N, CA, C and O of each residue as an XYZ file, in Angstrom:
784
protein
N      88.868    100.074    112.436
C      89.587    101.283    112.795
C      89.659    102.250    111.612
O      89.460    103.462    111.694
N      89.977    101.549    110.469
C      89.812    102.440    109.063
C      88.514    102.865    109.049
O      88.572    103.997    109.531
N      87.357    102.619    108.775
C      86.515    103.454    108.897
C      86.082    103.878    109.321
O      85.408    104.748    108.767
N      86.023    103.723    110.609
C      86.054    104.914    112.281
C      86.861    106.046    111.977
O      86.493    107.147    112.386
N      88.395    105.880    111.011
C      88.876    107.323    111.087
C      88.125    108.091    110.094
O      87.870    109.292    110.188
N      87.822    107.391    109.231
C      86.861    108.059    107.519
C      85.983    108.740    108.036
O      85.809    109.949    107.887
N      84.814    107.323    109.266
C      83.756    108.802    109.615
C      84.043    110.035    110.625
O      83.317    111.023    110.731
N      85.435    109.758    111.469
C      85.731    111.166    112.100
C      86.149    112.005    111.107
O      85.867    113.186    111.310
N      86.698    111.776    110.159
C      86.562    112.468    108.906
C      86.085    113.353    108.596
O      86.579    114.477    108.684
N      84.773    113.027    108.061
C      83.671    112.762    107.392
C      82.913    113.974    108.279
O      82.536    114.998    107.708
N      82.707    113.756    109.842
C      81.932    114.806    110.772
C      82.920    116.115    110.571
O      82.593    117.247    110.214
N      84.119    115.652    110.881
C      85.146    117.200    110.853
C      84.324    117.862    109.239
O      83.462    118.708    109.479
N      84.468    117.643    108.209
C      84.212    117.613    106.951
C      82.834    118.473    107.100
O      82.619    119.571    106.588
N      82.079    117.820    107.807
C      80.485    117.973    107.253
C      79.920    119.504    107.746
O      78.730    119.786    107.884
N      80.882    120.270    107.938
C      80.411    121.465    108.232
C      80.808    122.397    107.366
O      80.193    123.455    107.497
N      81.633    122.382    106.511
C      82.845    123.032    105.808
C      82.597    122.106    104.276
O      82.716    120.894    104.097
N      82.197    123.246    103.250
C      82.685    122.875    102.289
C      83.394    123.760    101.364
O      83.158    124.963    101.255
N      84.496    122.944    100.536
C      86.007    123.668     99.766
C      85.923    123.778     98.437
O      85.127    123.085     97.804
N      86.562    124.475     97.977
C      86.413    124.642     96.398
C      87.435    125.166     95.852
O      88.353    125.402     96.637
N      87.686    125.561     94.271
C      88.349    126.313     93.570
C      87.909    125.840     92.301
O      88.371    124.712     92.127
N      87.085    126.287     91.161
C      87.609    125.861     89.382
C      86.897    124.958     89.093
O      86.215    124.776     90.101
N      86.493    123.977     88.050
C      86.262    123.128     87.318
C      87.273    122.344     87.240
O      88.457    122.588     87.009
N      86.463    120.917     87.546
C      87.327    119.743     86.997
C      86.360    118.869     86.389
O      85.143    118.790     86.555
N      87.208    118.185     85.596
C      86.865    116.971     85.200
C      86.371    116.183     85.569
O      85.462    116.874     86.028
N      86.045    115.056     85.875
C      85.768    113.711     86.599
C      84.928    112.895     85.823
O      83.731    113.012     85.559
N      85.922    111.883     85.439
C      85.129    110.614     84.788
C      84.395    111.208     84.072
O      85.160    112.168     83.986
N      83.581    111.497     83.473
C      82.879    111.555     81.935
C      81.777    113.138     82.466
O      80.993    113.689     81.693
N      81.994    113.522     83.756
C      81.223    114.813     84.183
C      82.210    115.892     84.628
O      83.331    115.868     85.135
N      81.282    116.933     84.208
C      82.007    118.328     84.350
C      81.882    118.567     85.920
O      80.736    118.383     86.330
N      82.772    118.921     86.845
C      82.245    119.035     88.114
C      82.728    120.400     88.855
O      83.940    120.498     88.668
N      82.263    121.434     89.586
C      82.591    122.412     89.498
C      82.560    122.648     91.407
O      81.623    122.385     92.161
N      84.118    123.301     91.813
C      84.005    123.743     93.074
C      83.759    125.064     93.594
O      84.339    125.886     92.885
N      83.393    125.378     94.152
C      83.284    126.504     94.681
C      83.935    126.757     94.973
O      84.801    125.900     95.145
N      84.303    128.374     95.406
C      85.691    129.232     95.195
C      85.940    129.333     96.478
O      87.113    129.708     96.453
N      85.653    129.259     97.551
C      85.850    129.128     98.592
C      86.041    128.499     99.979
O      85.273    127.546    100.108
N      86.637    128.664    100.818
C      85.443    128.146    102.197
C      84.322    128.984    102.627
O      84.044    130.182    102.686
N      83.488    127.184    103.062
C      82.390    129.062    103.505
C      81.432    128.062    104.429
O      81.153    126.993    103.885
N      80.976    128.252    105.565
C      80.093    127.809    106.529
C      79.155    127.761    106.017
O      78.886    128.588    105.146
N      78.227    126.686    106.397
C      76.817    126.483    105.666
C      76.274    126.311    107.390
O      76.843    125.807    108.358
N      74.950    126.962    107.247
C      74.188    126.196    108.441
C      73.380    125.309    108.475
O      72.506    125.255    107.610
N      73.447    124.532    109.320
C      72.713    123.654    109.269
C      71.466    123.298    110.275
O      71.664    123.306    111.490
N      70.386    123.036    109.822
C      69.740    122.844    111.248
C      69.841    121.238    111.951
O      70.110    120.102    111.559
N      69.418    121.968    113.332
C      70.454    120.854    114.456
C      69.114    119.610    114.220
O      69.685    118.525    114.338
N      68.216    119.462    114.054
C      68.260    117.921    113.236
C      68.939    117.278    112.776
O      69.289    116.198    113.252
N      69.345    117.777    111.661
C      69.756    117.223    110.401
C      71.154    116.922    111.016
O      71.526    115.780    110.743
N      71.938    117.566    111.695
C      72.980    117.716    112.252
C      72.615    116.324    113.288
O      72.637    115.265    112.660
N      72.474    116.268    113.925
C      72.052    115.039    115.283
C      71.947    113.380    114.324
O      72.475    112.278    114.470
N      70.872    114.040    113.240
C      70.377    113.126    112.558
C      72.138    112.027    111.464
O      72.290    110.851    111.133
N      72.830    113.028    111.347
C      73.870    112.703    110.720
C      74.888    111.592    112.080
O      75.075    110.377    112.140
N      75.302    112.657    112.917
C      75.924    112.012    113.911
C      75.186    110.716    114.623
O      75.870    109.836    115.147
N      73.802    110.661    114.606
C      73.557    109.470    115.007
C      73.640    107.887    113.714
O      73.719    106.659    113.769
N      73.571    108.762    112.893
C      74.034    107.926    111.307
C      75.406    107.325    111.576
O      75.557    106.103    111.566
N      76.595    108.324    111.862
C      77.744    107.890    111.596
C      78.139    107.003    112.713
O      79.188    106.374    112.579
N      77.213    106.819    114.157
C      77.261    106.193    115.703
C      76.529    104.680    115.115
O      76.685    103.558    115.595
N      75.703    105.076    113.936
C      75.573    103.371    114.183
C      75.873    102.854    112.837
O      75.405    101.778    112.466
N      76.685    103.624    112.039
C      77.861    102.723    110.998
C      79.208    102.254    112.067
O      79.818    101.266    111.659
N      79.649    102.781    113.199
C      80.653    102.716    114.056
C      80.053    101.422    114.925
O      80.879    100.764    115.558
N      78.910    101.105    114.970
C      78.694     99.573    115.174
C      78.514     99.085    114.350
O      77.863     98.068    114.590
N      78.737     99.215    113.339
C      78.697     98.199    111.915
C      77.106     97.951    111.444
O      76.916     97.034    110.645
N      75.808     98.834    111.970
C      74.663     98.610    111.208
C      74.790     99.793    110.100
O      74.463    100.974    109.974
N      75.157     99.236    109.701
C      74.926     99.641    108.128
C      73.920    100.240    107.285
O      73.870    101.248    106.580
N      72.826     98.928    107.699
C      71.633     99.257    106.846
C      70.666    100.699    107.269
O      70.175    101.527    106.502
N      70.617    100.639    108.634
C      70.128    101.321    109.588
C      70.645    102.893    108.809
O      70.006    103.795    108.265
N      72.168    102.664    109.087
C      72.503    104.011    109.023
C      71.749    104.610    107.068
O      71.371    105.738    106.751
N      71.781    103.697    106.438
C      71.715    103.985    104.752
C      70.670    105.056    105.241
O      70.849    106.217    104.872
N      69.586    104.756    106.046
C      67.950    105.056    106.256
C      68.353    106.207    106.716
O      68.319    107.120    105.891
N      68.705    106.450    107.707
C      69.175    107.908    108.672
C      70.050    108.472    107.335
O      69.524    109.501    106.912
N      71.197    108.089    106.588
C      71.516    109.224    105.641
C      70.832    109.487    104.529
O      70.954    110.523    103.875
N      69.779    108.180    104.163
C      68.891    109.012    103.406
C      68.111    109.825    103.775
O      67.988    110.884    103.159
N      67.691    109.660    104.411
C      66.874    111.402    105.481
C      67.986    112.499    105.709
O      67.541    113.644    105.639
N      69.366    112.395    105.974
C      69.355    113.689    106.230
C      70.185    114.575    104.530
O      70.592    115.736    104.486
N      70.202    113.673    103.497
C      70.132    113.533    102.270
C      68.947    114.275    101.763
O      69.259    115.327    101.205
N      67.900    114.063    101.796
C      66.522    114.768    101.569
C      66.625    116.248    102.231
O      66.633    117.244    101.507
N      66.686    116.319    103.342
C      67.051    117.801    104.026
C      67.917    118.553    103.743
O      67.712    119.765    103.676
N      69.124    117.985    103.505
C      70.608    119.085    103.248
C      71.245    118.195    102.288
O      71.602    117.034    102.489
N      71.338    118.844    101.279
C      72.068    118.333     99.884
C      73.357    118.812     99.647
O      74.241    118.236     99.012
N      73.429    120.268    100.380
C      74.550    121.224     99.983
C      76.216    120.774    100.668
O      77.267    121.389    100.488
N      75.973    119.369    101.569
C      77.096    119.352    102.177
C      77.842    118.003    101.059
O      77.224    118.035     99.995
N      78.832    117.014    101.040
C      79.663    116.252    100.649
C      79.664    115.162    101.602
O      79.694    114.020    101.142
N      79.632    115.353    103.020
C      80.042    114.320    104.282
C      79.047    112.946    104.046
O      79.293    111.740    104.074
N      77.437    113.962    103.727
C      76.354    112.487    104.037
C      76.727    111.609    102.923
O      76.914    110.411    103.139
N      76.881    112.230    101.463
C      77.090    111.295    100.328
C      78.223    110.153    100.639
O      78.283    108.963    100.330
N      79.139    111.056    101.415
C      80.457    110.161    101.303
C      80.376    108.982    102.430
O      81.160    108.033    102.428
N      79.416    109.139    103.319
C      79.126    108.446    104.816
C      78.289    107.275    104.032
O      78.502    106.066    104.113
N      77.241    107.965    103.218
C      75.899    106.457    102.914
C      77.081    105.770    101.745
O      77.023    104.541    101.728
N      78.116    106.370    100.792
C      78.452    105.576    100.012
C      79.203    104.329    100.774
O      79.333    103.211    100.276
N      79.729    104.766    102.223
C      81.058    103.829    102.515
C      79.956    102.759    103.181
O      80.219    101.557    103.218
N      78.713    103.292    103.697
C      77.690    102.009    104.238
C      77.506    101.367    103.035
O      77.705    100.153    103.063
N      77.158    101.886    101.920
C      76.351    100.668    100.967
C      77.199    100.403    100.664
O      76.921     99.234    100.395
N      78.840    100.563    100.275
C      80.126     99.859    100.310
C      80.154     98.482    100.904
O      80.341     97.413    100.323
N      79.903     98.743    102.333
C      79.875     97.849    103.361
C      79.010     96.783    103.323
O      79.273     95.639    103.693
N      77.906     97.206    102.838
C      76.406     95.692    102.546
C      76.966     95.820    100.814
O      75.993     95.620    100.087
N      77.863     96.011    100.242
C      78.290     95.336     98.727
C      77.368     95.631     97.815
O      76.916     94.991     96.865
N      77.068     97.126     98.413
C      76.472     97.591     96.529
C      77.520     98.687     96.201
O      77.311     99.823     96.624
N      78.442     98.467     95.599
C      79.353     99.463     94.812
C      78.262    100.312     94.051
O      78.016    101.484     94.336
N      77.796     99.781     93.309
C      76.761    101.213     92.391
C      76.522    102.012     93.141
O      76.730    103.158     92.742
N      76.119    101.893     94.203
C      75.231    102.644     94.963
C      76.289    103.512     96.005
O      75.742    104.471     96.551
N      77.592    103.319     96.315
C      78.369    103.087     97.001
C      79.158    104.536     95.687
O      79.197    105.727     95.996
N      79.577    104.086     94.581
C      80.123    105.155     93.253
C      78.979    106.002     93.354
O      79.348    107.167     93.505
N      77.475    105.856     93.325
C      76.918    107.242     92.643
C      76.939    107.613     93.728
O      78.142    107.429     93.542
N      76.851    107.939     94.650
C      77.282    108.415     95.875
C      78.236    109.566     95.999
O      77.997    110.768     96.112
N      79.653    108.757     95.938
C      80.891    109.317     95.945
C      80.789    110.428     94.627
O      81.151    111.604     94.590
N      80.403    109.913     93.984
C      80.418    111.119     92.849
C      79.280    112.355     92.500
O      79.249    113.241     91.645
N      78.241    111.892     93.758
C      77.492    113.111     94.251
C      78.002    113.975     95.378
O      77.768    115.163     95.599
N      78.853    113.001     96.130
C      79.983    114.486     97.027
C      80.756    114.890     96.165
O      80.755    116.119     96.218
N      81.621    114.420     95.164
C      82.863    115.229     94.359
C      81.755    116.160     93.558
O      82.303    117.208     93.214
N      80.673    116.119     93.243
C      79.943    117.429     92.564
C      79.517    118.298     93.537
O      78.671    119.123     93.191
N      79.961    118.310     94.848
C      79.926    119.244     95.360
C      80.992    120.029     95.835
O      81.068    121.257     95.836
N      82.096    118.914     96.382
C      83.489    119.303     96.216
C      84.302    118.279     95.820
O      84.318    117.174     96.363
N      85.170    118.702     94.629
C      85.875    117.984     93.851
C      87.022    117.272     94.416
O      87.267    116.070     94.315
N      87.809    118.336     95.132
C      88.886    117.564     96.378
C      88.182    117.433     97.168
O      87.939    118.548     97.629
N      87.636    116.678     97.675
C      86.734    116.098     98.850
C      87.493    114.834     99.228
O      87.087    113.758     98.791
N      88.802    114.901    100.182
C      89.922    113.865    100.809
C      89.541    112.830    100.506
O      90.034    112.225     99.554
N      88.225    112.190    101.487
C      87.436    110.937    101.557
C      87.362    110.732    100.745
O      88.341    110.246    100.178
N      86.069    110.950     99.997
C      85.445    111.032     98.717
C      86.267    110.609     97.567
O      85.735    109.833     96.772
N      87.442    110.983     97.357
C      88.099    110.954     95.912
C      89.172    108.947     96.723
O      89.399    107.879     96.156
N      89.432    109.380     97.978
C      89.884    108.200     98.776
C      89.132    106.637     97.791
O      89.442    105.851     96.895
N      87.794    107.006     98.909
C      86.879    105.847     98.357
C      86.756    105.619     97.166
O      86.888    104.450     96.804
N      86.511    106.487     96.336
C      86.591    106.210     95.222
C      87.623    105.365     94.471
O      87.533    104.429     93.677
N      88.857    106.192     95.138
C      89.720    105.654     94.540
C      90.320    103.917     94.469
O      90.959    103.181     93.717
N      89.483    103.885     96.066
C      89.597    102.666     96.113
C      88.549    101.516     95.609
O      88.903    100.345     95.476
N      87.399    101.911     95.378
C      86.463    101.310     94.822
C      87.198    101.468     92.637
O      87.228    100.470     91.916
N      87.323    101.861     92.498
C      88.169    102.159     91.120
C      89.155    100.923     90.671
O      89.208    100.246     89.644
N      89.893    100.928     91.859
C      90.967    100.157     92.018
C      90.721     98.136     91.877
O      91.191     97.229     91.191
N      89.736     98.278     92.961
C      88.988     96.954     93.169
C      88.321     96.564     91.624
O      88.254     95.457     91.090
N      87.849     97.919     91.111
C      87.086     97.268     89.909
C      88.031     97.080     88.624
O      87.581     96.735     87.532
N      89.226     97.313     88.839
C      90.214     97.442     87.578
C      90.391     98.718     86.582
O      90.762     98.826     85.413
N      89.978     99.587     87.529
C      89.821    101.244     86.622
C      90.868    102.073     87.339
O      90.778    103.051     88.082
N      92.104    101.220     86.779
C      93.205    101.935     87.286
C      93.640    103.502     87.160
O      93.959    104.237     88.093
N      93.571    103.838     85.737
C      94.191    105.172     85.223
C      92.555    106.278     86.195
O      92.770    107.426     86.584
N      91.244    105.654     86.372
C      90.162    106.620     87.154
C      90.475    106.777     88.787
O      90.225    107.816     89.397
N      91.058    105.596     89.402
C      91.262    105.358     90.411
C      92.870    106.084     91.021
O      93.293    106.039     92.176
N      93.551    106.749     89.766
C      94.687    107.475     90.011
C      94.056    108.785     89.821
O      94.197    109.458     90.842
N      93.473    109.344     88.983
C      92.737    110.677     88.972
C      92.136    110.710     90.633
O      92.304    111.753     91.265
N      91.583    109.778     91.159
C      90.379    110.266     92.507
C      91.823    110.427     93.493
O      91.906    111.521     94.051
N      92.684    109.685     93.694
C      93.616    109.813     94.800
C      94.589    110.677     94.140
O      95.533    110.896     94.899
N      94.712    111.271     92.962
C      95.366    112.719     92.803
C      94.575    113.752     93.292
O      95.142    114.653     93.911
N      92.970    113.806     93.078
C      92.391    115.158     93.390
C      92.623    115.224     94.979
O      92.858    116.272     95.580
N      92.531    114.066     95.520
C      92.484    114.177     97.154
C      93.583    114.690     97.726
O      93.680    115.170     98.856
N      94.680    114.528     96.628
C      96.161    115.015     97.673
C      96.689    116.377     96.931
O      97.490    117.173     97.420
N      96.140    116.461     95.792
C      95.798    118.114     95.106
C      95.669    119.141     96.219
O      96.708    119.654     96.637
N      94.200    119.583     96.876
C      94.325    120.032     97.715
C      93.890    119.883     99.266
O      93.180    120.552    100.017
N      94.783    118.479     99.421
C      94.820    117.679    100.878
C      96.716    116.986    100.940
O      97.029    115.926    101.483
N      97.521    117.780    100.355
C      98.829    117.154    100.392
C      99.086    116.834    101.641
O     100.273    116.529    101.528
N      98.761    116.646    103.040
C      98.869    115.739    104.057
C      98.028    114.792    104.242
O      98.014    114.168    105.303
N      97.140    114.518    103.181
C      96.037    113.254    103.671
C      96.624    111.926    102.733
O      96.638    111.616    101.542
N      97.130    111.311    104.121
C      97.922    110.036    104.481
C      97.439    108.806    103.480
O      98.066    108.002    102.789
N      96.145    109.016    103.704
C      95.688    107.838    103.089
C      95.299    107.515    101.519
O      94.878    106.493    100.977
N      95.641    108.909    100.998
C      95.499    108.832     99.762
C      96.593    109.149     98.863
O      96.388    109.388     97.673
N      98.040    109.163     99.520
C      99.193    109.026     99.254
C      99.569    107.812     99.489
O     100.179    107.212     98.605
N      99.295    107.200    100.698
C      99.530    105.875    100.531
C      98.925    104.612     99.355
O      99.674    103.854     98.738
N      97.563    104.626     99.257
C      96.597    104.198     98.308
C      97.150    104.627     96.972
O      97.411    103.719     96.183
N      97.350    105.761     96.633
C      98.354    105.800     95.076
C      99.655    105.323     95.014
O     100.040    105.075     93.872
N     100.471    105.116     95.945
C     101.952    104.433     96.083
C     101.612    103.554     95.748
O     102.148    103.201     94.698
N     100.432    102.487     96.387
C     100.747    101.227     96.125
C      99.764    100.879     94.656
O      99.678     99.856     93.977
N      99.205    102.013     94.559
C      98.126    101.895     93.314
C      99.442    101.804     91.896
O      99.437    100.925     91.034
N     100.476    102.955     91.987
C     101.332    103.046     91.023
C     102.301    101.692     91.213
O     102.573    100.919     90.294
N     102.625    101.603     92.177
C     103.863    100.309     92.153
C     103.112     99.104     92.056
O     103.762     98.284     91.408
N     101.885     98.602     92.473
C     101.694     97.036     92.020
C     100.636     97.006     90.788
O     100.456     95.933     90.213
N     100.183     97.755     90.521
C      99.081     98.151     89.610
C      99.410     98.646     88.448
O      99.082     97.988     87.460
N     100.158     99.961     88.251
C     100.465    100.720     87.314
C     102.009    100.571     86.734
O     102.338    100.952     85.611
N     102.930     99.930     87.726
C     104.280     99.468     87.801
C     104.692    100.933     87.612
O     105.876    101.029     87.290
N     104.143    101.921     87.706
C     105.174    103.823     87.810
C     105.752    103.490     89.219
O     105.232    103.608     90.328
N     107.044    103.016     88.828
C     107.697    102.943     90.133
C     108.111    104.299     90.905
O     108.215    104.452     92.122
N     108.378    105.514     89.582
C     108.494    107.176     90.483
C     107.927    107.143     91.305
O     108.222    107.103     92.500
N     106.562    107.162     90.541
C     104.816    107.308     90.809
C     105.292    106.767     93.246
O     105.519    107.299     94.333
N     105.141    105.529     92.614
C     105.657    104.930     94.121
C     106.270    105.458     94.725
O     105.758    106.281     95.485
N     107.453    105.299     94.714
C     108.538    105.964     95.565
C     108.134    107.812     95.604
O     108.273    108.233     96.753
N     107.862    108.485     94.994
C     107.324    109.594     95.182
C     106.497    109.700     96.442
O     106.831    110.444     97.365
N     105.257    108.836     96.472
C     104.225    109.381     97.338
C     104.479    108.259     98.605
O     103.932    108.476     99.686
N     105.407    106.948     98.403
C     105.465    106.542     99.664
C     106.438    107.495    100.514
O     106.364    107.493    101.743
N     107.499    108.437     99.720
C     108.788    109.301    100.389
C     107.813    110.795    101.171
O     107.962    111.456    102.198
N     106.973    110.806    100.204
C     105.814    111.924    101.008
C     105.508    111.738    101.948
O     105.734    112.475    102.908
N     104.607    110.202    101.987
C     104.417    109.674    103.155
C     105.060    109.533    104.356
O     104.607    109.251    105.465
N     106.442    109.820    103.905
C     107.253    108.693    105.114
C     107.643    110.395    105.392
O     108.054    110.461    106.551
N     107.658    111.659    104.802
C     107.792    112.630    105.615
C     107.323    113.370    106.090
O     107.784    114.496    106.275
N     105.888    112.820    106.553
C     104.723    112.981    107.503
C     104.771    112.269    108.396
O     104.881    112.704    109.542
N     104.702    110.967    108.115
C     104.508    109.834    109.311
C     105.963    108.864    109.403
O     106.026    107.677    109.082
N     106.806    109.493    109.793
C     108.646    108.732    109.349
C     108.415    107.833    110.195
O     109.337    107.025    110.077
N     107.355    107.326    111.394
C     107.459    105.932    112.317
C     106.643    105.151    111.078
O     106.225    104.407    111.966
N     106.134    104.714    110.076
C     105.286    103.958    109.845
C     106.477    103.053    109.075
O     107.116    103.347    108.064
N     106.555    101.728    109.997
C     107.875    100.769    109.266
C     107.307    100.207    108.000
O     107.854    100.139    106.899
N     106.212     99.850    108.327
C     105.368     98.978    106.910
C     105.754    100.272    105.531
O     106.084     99.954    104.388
N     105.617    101.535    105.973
C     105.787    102.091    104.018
C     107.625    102.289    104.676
O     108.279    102.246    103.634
N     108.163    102.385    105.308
C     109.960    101.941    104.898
C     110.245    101.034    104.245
O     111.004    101.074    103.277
N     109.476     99.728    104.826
C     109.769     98.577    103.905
C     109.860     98.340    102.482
O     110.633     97.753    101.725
N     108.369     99.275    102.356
C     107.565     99.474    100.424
C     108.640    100.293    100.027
O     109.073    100.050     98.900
N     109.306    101.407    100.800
C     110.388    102.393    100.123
C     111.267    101.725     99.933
O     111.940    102.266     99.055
N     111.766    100.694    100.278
C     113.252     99.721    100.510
C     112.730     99.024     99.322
O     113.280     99.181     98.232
N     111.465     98.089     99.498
C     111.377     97.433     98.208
C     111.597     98.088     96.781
O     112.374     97.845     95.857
N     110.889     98.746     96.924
C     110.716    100.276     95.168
C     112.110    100.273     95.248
O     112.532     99.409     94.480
N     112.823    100.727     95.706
C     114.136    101.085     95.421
C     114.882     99.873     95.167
O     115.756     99.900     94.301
N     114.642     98.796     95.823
C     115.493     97.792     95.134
C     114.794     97.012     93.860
O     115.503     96.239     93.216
N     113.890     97.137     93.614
C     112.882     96.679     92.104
C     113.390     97.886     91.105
O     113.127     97.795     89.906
N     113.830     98.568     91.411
C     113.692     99.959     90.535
C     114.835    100.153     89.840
O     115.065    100.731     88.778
N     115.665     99.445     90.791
C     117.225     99.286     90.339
C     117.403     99.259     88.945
O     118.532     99.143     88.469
């Protein structure tokens, strides 16, 4: 279900890319564009994507790597395909391949929700805590309602980083977007009584 929502994501995403300024990232200069701005695309490449993201949604994986490397070769200018083939080769367990990826969509857009998401969570897994708080800051920089990368730094700061603010900050964000989700009440109840 988690990555069924990434690649509805990911399609909303793949038409639209965002920008503002220079940032940083990990050891590269990465630069957004100042705007929104429609790119066109031709309806290949377009078909060719959506049938990519239809058969990562059955879990072939490999299949799909092939279809986003083709539509990779054709249209470079978007963020969605990088961030789509990184979460497949995620999936068959090549992180390398899975990071240079992700960090070929953030050079195209730096807040790129997903993108800085995955990352952040691939960061996390590898023990690159203080990089893996930079990717789920840029995502909620300019995506302050994207759920999943407020949640992913709550628990990144409270079991990882022990910034219990850090926690209670972005799970209280959380919880005033989505106030039914009992599982982060609980994490807010816990933080607050650890914090004591």
């Amino acid at each position: 279900m988690y990555i069924r929502k990434l690649i509805i994501a990911s399609i909303c995403l793949f038409l639209i890319s965002c920008a503002g300024g220079d940032v940083k990232h990990g050891d590269e200069q990465v630069s957004k564009r100042e705007k929104f701005e429609r790119v066109d695309i031709d309806s290949d490449v377009e078909q060719d994507f959506k049938n990519a993201v239809e058969l990562m949604q059955q879990d072939k994986y490999a299949q799909a790597v092939s279809l986003l490397n083709a539509v990779i070769e054709r249209e470079k200018r978007l963020p969605s395909p990088y961030v789509n083939i990184a979460i497949a080769h995620n999936k068959l367990g090549d992180v390398k391949e899975a990071e240079k990826n992700l960090i070929s969509a953030l050079k195209l857009d730096i807040g790129h929700p997903v993108a800085n998401n995955e990352l952040g969570l691939l960061y996390r897994k590898a023990g690159k805590f203080n990089a893996a708080r930079t990717a789920y800051e840029n995502a909620i920089k300019d995506n302050p309602e994207y759920l999943a990368a407020k949640r992913n730094l709550g628990v990144l700061c409270d079991l990882y980083l022990h910034d219990f603010n850090c926690a209670l900050e972005q799970f209280e964000d959380y919880l005033d977007i989505a106030p039914n989700d009992k599982t982060v009440v609980i994490w807010v109840a816990d933080v607050k009584r650890r914090f004591k």
